[in-house]
JSON list of C-alpha atoms in Angstrom, two decimals:
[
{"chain": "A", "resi": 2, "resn": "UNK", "atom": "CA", "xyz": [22.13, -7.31, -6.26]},
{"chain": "A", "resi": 3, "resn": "UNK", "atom": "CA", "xyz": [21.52, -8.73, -2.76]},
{"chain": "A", "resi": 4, "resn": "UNK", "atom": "CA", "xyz": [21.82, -12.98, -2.62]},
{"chain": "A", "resi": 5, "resn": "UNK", "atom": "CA", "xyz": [22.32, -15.54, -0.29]},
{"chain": "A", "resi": 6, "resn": "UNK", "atom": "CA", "xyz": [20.79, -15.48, 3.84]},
{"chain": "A", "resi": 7, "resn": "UNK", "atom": "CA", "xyz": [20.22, -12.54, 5.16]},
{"chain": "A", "resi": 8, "resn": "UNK", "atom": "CA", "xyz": [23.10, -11.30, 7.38]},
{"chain": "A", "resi": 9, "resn": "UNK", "atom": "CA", "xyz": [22.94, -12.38, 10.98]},
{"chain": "A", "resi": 10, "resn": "UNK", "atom": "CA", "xyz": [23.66, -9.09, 12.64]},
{"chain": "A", "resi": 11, "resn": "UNK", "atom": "CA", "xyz": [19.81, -8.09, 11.34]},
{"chain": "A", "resi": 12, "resn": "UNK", "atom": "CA", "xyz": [18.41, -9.27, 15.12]},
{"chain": "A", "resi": 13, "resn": "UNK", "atom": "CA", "xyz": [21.34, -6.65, 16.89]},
{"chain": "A", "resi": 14, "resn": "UNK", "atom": "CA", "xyz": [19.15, -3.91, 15.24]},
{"chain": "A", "resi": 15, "resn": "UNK", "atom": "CA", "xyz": [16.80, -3.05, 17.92]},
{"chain": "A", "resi": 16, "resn": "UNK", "atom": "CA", "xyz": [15.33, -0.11, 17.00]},
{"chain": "A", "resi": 17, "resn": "UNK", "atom": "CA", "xyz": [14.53, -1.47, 13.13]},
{"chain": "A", "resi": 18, "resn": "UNK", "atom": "CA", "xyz": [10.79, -0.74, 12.71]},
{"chain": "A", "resi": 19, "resn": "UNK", "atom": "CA", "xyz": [10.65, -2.26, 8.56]},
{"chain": "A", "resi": 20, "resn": "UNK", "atom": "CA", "xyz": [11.99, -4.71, 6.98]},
{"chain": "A", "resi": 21, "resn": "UNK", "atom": "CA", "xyz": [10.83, -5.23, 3.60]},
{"chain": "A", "resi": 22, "resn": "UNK", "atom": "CA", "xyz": [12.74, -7.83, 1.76]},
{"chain": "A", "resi": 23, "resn": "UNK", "atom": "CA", "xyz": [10.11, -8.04, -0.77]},
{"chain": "A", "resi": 24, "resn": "UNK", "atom": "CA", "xyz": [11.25, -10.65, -3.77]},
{"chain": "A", "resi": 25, "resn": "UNK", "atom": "CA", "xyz": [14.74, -9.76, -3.16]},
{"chain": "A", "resi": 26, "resn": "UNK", "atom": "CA", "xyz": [16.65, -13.23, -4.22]},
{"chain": "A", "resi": 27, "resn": "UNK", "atom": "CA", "xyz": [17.94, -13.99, -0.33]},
{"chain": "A", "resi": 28, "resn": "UNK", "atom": "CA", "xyz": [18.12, -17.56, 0.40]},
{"chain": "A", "resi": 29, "resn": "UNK", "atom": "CA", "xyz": [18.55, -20.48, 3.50]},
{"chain": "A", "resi": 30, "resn": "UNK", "atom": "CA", "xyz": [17.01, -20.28, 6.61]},
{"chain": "A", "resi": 31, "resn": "UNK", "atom": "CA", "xyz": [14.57, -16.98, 7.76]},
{"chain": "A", "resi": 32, "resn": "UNK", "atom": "CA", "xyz": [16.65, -14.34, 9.40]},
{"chain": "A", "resi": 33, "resn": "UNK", "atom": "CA", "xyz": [16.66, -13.98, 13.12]},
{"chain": "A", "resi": 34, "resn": "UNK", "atom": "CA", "xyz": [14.73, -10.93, 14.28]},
{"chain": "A", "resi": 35, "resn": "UNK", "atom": "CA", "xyz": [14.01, -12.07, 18.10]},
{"chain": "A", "resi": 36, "resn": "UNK", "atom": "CA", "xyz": [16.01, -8.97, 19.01]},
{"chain": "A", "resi": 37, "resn": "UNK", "atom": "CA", "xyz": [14.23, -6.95, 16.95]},
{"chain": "A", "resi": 38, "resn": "UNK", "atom": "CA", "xyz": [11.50, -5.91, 18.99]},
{"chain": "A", "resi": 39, "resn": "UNK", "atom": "CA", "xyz": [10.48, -2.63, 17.34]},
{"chain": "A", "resi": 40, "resn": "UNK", "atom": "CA", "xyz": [9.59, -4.61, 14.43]},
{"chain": "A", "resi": 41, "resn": "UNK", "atom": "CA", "xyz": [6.11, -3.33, 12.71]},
{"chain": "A", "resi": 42, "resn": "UNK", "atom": "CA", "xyz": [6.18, -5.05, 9.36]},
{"chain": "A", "resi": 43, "resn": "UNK", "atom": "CA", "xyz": [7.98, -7.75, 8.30]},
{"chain": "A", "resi": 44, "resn": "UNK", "atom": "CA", "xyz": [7.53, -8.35, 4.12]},
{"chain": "A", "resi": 45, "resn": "UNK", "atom": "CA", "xyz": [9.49, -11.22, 2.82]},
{"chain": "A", "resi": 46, "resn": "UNK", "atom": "CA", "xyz": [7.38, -12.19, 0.05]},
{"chain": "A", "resi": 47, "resn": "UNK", "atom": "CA", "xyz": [8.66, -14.10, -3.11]},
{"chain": "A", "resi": 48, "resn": "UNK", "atom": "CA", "xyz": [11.89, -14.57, -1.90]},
{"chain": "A", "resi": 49, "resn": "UNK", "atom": "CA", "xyz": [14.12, -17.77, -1.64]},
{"chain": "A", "resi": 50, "resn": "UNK", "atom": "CA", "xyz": [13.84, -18.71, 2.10]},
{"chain": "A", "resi": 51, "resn": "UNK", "atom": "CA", "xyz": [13.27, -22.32, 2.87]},
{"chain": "A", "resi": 52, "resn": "UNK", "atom": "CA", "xyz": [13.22, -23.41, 6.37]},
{"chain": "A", "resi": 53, "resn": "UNK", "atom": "CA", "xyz": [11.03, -23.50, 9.66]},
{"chain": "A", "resi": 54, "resn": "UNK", "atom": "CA", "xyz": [8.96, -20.40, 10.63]},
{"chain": "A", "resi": 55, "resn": "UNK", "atom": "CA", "xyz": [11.12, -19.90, 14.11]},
{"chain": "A", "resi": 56, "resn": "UNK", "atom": "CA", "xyz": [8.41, -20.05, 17.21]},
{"chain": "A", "resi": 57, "resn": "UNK", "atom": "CA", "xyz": [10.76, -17.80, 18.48]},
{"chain": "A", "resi": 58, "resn": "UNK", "atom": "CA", "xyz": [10.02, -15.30, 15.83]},
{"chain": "A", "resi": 59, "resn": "UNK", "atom": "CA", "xyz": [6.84, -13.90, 17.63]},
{"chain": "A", "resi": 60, "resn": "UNK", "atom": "CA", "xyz": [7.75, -13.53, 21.52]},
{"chain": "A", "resi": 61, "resn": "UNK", "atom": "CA", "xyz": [8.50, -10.10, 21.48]},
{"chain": "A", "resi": 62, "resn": "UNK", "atom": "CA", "xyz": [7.27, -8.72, 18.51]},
{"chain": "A", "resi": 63, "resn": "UNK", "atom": "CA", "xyz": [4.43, -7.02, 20.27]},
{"chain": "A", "resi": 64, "resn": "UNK", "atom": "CA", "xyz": [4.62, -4.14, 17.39]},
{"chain": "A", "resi": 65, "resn": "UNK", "atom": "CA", "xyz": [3.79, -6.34, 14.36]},
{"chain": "A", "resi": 66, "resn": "UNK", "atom": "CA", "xyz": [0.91, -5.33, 12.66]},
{"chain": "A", "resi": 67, "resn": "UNK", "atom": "CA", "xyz": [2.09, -6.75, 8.82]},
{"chain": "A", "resi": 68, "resn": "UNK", "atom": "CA", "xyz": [3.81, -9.97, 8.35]},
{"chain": "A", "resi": 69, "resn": "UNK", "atom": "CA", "xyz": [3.93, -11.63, 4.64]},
{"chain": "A", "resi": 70, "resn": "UNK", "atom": "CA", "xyz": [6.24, -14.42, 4.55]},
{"chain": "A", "resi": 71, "resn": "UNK", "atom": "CA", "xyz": [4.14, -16.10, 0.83]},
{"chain": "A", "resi": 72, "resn": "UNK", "atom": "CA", "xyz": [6.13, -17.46, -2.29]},
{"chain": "A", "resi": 73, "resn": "UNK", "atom": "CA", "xyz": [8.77, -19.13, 0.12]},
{"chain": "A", "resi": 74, "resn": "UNK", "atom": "CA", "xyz": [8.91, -22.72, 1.01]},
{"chain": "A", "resi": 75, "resn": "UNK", "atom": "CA", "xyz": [8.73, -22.15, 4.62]},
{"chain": "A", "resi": 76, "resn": "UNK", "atom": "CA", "xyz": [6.82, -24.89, 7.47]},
{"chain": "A", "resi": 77, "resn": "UNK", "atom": "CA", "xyz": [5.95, -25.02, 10.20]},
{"chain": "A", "resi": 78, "resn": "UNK", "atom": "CA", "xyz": [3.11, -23.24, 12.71]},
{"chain": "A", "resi": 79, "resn": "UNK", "atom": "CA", "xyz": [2.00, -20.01, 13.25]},
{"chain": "A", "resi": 80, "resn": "UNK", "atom": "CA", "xyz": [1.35, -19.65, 16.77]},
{"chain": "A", "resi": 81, "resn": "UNK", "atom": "CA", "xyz": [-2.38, -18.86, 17.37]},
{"chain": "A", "resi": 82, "resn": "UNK", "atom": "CA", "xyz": [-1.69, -15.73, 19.85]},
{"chain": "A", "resi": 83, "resn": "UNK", "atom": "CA", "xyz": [0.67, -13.78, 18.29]},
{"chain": "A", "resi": 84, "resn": "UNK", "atom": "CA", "xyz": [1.35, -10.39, 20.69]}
]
C-alpha cells in the first residue's frame, strides 16, 4: 500500500501525461507538479491531502483538460484563467 506525501521527485517527470492518485491514502501537502508540464489529468480524489492548492500549480499546465482534487481538505483559490 502507498501512504504518506507523495514523493517529491514527481515534478522532475516531465514527460508524465496522468497522474491518477485516485483515493490512494497519500497524505500532507499536494505534490509539486510545476515541472510537469505534459500533465493532462490530474485525479486526486478522496485522498488525504490537506494543504493550499499551490497558485503555482497551473502556470504551465497548458495540457490539463481533467483536474479532481474533491474529498481532500485542501484551500485556497482556483485561479480564474487556468491555461
Amino acid at each position: 500500500n502507498l501512504f504518506g506525501p507523495v514523493p517529491a521527485g514527481i515534478s522532475s517527470l516531465t514527460l508524465l501525461r496522468i497522474v491518477n492518485l485516485r483515493e490512494c491514502p497519500f497524505s500532507g501537502p499536494l505534490p509539486s507538479v510545476e515541472n510537469a508540464t505534459a500533465l493532462e489529468k490530474i485525479d486526486l480524489h478522496g485522498c488525504n491531502f490537506a494543504s493550499e492548492i499551490p497558485p503555482a500549480w497551473f502556470q504551465d499546465l497548458r495540457q490539463l483538460t481533467l483536474l479532481d482534487l474533491s474529498g481532500n481538505a485542501l484551500f485556497g483559490r482556483l485561479p480564474l484563467n487556468i491555461p
